[in-house]
Structure formats: C-alpha cells, structure tokens
Coordinates of C-alpha atoms in Angstrom, one line a residue:
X1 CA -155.8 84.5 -225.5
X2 CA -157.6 83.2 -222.4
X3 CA -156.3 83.9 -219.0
X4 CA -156.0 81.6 -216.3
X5 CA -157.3 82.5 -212.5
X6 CA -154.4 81.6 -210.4
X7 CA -154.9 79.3 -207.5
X8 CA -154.9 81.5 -203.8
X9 CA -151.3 81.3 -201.9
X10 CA -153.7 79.1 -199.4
X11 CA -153.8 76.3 -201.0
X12 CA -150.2 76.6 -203.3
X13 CA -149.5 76.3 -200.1
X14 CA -151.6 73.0 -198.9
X15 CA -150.5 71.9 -202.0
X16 CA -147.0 71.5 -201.1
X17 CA -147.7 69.9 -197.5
X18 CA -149.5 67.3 -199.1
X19 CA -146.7 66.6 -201.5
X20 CA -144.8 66.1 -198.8
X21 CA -147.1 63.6 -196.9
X22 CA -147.7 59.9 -197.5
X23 CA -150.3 60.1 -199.9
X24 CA -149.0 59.8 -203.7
X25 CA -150.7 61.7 -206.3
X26 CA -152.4 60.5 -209.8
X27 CA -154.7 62.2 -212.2
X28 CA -155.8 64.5 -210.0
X29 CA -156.7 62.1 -207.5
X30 CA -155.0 61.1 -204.2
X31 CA -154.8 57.4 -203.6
X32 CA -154.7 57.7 -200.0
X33 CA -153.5 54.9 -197.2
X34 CA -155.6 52.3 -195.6
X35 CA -158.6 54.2 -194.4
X36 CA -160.8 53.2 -191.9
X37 CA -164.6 54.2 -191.3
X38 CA -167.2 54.1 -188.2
X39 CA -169.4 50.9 -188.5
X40 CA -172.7 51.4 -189.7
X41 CA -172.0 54.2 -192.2
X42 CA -171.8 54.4 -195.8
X43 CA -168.3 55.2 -195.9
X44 CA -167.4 52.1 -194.1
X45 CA -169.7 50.0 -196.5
X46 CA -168.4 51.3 -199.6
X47 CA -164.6 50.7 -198.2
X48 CA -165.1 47.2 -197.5
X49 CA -166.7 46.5 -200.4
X50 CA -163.7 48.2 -202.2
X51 CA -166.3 49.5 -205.1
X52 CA -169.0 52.8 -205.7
X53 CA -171.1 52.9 -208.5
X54 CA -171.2 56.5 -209.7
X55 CA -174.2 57.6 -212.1
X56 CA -172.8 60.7 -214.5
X57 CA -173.8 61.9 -217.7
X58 CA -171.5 59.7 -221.0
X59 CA -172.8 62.6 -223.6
X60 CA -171.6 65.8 -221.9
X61 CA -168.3 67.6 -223.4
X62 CA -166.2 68.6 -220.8
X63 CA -168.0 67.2 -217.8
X64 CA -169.1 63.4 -218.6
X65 CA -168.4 62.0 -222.0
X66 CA -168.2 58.8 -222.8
X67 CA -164.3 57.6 -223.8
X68 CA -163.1 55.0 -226.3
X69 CA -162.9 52.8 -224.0
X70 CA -166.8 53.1 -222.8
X71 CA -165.3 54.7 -219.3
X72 CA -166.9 58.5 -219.1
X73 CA -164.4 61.5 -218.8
X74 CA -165.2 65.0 -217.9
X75 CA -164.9 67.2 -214.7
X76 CA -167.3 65.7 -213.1
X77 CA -165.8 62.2 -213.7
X78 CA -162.4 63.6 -212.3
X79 CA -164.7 64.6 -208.9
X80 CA -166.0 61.1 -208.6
X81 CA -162.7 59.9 -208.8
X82 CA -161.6 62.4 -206.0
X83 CA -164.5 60.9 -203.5
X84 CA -163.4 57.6 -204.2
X85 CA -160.2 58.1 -203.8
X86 CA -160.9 59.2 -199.9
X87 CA -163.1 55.8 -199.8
X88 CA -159.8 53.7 -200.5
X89 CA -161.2 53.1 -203.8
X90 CA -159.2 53.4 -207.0
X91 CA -160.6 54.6 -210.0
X92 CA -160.3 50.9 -211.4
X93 CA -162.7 49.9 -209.1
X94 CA -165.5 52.8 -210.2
X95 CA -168.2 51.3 -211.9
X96 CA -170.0 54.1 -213.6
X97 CA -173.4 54.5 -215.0
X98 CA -174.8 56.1 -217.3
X99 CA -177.5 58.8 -215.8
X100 CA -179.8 61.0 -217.4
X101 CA -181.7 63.8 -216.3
X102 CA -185.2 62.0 -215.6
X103 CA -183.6 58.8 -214.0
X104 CA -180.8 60.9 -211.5
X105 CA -183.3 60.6 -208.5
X106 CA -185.0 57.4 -209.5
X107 CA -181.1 55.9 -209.5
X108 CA -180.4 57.4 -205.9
X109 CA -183.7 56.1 -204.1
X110 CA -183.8 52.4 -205.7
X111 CA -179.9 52.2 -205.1
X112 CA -178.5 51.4 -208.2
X113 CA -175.9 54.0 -207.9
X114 CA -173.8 55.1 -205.0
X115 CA -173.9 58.7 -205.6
X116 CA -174.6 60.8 -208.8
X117 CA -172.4 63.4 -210.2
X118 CA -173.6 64.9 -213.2
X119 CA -174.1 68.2 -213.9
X120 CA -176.8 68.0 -211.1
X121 CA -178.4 71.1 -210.2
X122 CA -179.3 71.6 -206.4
X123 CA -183.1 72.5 -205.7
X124 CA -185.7 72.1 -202.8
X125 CA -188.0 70.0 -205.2
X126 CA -185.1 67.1 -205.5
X127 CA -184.0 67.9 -201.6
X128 CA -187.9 66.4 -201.1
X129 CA -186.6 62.6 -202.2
X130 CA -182.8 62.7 -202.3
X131 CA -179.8 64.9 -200.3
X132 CA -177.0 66.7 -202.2
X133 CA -173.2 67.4 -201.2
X134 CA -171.5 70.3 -202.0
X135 CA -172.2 72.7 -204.3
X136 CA -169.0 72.0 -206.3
X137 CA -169.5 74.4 -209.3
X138 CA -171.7 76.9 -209.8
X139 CA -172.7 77.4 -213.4
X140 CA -175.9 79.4 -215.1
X141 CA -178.8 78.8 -217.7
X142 CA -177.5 80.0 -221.6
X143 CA -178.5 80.0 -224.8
X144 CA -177.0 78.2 -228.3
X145 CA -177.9 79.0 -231.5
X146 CA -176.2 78.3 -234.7
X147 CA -172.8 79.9 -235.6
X148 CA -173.1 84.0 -236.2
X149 CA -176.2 83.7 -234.3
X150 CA -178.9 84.8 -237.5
X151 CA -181.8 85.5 -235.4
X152 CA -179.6 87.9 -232.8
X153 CA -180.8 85.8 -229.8
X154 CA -179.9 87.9 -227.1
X155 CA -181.8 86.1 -223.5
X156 CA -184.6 84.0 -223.1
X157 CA -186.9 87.2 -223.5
X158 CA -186.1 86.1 -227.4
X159 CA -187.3 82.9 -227.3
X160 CA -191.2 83.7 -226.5
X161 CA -193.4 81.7 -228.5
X162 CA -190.5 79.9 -230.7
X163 CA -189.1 76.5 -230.9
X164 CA -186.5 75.5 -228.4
X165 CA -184.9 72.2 -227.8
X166 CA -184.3 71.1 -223.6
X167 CA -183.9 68.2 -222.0
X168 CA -187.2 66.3 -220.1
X169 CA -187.0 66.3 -216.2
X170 CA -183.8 68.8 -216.2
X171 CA -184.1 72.1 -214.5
X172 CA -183.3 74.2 -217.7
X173 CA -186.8 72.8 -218.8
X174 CA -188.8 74.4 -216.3
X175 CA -186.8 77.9 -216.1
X176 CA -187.2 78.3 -220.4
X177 CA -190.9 77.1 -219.8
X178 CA -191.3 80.8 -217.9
X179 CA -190.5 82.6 -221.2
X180 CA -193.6 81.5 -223.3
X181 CA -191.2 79.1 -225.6
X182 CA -192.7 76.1 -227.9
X183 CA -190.4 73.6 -226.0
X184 CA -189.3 70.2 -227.5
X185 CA -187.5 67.7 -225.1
X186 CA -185.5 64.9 -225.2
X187 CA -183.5 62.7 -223.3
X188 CA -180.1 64.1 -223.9
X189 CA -179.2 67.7 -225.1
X190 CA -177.0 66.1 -227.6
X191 CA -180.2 64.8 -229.6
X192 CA -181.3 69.1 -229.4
X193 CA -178.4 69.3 -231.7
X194 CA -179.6 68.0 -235.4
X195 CA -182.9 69.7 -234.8
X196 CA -180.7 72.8 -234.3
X197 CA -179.0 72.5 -237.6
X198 CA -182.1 71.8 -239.6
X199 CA -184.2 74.5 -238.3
X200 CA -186.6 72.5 -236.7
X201 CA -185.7 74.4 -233.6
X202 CA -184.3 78.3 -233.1
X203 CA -181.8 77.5 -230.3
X204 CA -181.0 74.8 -227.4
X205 CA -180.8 76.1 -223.7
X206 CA -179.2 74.4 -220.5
X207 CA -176.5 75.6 -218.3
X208 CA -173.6 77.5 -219.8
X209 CA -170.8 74.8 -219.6
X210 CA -173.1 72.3 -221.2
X211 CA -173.4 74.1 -224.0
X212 CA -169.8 75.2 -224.0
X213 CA -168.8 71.6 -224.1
X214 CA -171.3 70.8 -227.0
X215 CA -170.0 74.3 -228.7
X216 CA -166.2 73.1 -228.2
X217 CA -167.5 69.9 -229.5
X218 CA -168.8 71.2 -233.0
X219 CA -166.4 74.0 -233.9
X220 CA -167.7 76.5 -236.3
X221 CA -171.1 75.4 -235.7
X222 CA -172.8 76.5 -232.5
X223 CA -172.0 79.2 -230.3
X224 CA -173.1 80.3 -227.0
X225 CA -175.0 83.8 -226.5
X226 CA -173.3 84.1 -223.3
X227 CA -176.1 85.5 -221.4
X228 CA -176.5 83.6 -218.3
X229 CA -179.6 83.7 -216.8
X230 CA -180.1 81.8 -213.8
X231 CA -177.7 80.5 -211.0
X232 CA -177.0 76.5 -210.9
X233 CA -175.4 74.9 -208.7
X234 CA -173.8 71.5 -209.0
X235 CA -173.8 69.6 -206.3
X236 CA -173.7 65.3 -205.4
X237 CA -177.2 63.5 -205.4
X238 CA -176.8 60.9 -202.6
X239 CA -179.6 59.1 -200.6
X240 CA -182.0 61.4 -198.3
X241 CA -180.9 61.8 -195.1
X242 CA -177.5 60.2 -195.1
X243 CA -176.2 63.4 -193.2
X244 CA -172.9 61.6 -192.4
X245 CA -172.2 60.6 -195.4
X246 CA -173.2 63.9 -196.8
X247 CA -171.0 65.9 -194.6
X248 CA -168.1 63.7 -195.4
X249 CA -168.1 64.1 -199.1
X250 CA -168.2 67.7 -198.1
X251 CA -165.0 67.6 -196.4
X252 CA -163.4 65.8 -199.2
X253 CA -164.6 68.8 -201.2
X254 CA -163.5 71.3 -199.2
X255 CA -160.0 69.5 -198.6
X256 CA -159.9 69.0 -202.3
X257 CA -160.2 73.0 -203.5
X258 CA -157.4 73.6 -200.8
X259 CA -154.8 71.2 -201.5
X260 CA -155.3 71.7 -205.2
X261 CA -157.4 68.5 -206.8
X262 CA -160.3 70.3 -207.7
X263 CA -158.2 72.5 -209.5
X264 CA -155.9 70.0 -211.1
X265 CA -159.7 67.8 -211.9
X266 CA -160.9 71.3 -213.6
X267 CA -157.9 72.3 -215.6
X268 CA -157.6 68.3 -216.9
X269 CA -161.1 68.7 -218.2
X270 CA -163.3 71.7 -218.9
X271 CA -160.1 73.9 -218.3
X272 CA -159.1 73.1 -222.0
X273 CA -162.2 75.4 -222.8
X274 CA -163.2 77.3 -219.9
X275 CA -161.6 79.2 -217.2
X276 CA -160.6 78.2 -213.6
X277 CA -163.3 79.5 -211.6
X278 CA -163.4 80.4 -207.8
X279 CA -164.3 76.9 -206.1
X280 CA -168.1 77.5 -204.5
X281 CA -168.3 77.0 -200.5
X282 CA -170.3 73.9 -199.7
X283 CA -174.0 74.1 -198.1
X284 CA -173.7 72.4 -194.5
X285 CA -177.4 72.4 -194.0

C-alpha cells in the first residue's frame, strides 16, 4: 500500500483561510474576483484579452495527455489552470497547444504560446533564449525496460554501447548521450514504446514520472528501474526577460503550495500513481 505525505499544519492552515475568503474553489483551481493588473505588463494583457494559450505535452500520462474531448489533462494541465485562474481567466477560456520537446522554445520566442508547461526542465542553455518560473516539481532521469526487466538494467552505466530510445531536443537526450549508448530519437517518448516491445531498442530513458505515467499507462508491460540519475526540475518556459511576469507566476506558485492547490492539482493527477512530494522553493533569480 502506498503512503501519502501529509500536507504541513502551514498550509492546512492557509487552506482554511482561503475557504473562508471570497474566492470559490473548483478543480483545484481558484476562480478569483475581478483582478486588475499594472498597464504595460503581461498580466494586464492577458486579463483583458480574457484568454492564454498554454503549450503542454497531449501524450504524457499523468502530466499532459490528451482527453476525449481533445483538451490535455495531467498535472501540469491542472498548474496552467492555477496561473490562469490568478489572470481572471477560466479554464474555458485556455486554449492549449500541443508542445513538443524540440518546438518548447521555438513556441515561446515566435509567441504562439503564452507560457509552456510541460514537463520542462530548467537549464542555462534554454535560460540563453527564453526565462522559466518556478521550479514547480523536481523530478530525475530513469530508466524503462520491459516488464521483469530481462537484461537486469540497473543505471545508465548499463546502457553503454546499446540501443536506447529518447526523445530529440529533450534534456534526457544529452545526459544518456554521456553513457556511450546507440541512441534513437523521436518526437515523442510514446513512439520509444513499440520499439521497446519488439527489441529494436533495450530500454527508454527520460525523467522518472514520464516514464511512470507511460508504465501506469501499460500495466504489466514496462516497469521503471527506479534509479534516478540526474536532478530535473520543472519549471514555466515564458518569454526572456519578462521578469514581472516571471515573478508573478512565482507568487502564484508559492501561494498555491500554501493554500493547498498544488497539492489538490497533484493528488487529482499523478497522485493516482505517485506520491505527494514536498513542493520545490521557486528560483528568484
């Protein structure tokens, strides 16, 4: 049986203030009252225009997969529901799209998204052309192989000079690339899956919770070596430079792991397989 981490008395506690206040709460989102925004800024652009287009992935379990309806859901969905939500936007008025590893920055610096949220790992090479908010989750580089794991893949020191399936333009492609592998990409890690299965490759690698999701996703087929071996933190890919706008999706971060949405947006999601982790403290550089 899997154990829950309990939320900290802190924010039980800012949980019930804000049930008290004049916001009403839905989905794990707050739909808050007519807000109001400096001139000029993003926020205030994105308020009166009364939309956001968020890019996220539509083929990650647990963090962005596309619904029957052709809406994504996942944890990070639920998060880009939270910023909006503190935009006076409702989650009907989200336009998402779909985002891949190779096009997150391209998206960001020709504007056809708002902000990305999808399993987006903060580095200095991507802090050259775009900024990031938080981190919000902190996840690590794994390792899945098929069910019973018949070639007793422990780490990546395994892999050298064998065939592994990644995703092109994704940080989990450059780390495995350190380990000597034979390295196959595509554009989703969901295509490293049949090639899996057939033997064309030995085992898939990207962050743990990926690969959880895609495990959860396939029961009896896959598992996860559970061998962590870098440190990746998630954060929101918005335009370089946009400090203000950077620092207030922060505080809507850090207001959300107090009063309890972050928590509510994980245990909706990637709770149903994981456990509730300790919320990571965002980078105010």
């Amino acid at each position: 049986m899997r154990l829950r981490t309990s939320l900290t008395a802190v924010a039980i506690a800012a949980s019930a203030a804000l049930a008290l206040s004049a916001c009403a709460t839905t989905g794990g989102t707050t739909e808050p009252d007519d807000v109001t925004f400096e001139a000029g800024t993003t926020m205030a652009a994105l308020n009166e225009a009364g939309t956001i287009t968020i890019g996220t992935k539509f083929d990650q379990p647990l963090f962005g997969l596309q619904g029957l309806d052709g809406n994504p859901e996942g944890f990070d969905v639920e998060i880009g529901k939270i910023i909006a939500s503190e935009l006076g936007i409702s989650e009907d008025n989200i336009e998402w799209v779909e985002t891949v590893s190779a096009n997150r920055e391209p998206f960001i610096e020709n504007g056809t998204v708002d902000i990305v949220v999808a399993t987006y790992t903060i580095n200095d090479t991507r802090k050259e052309v775009i900024s990031f908010a938080g981190p919000y989750y902190l996840a690590g580089q794994d390792i899945l192989v098929l069910a019973g794991n018949p070639e007793g893949i422990t780490g990546p020191e395994d892999l050298e000079g064998k065939d592994v399936c990644s995703v092109a333009g994704s940080t989990s492609e450059a780390n495995i690339m350190e380990y000597g592998v034979n390295l196959i990409t595509t554009d989703t890690y969901s295509n490293c899956l049949e090639p899996l299965r057939n033997g064309n490759v030995i085992a898939v690698t990207t962050d743990n919770v990926i690969l959880a999701g895609l495990a959860d996703q396939n029961p009896g087929e896959f598992e996860v070596v559970n061998n962590p071996f870098t440190s990746e933190p998630y954060g929101i890919g918005l335009m370089k430079d946009d400090d203000v706008f950077r620092s207030f999706i922060n505080d809507v971060l850090e207001e959300s792991y107090a009063d309890g949405r972050w928590a509510d947006a994980w245990n909706s999601t990637a709770g149903t397989v994981l456990d509730l982790p300790e919320p990571p403290a965002v980078d105010r550089y």
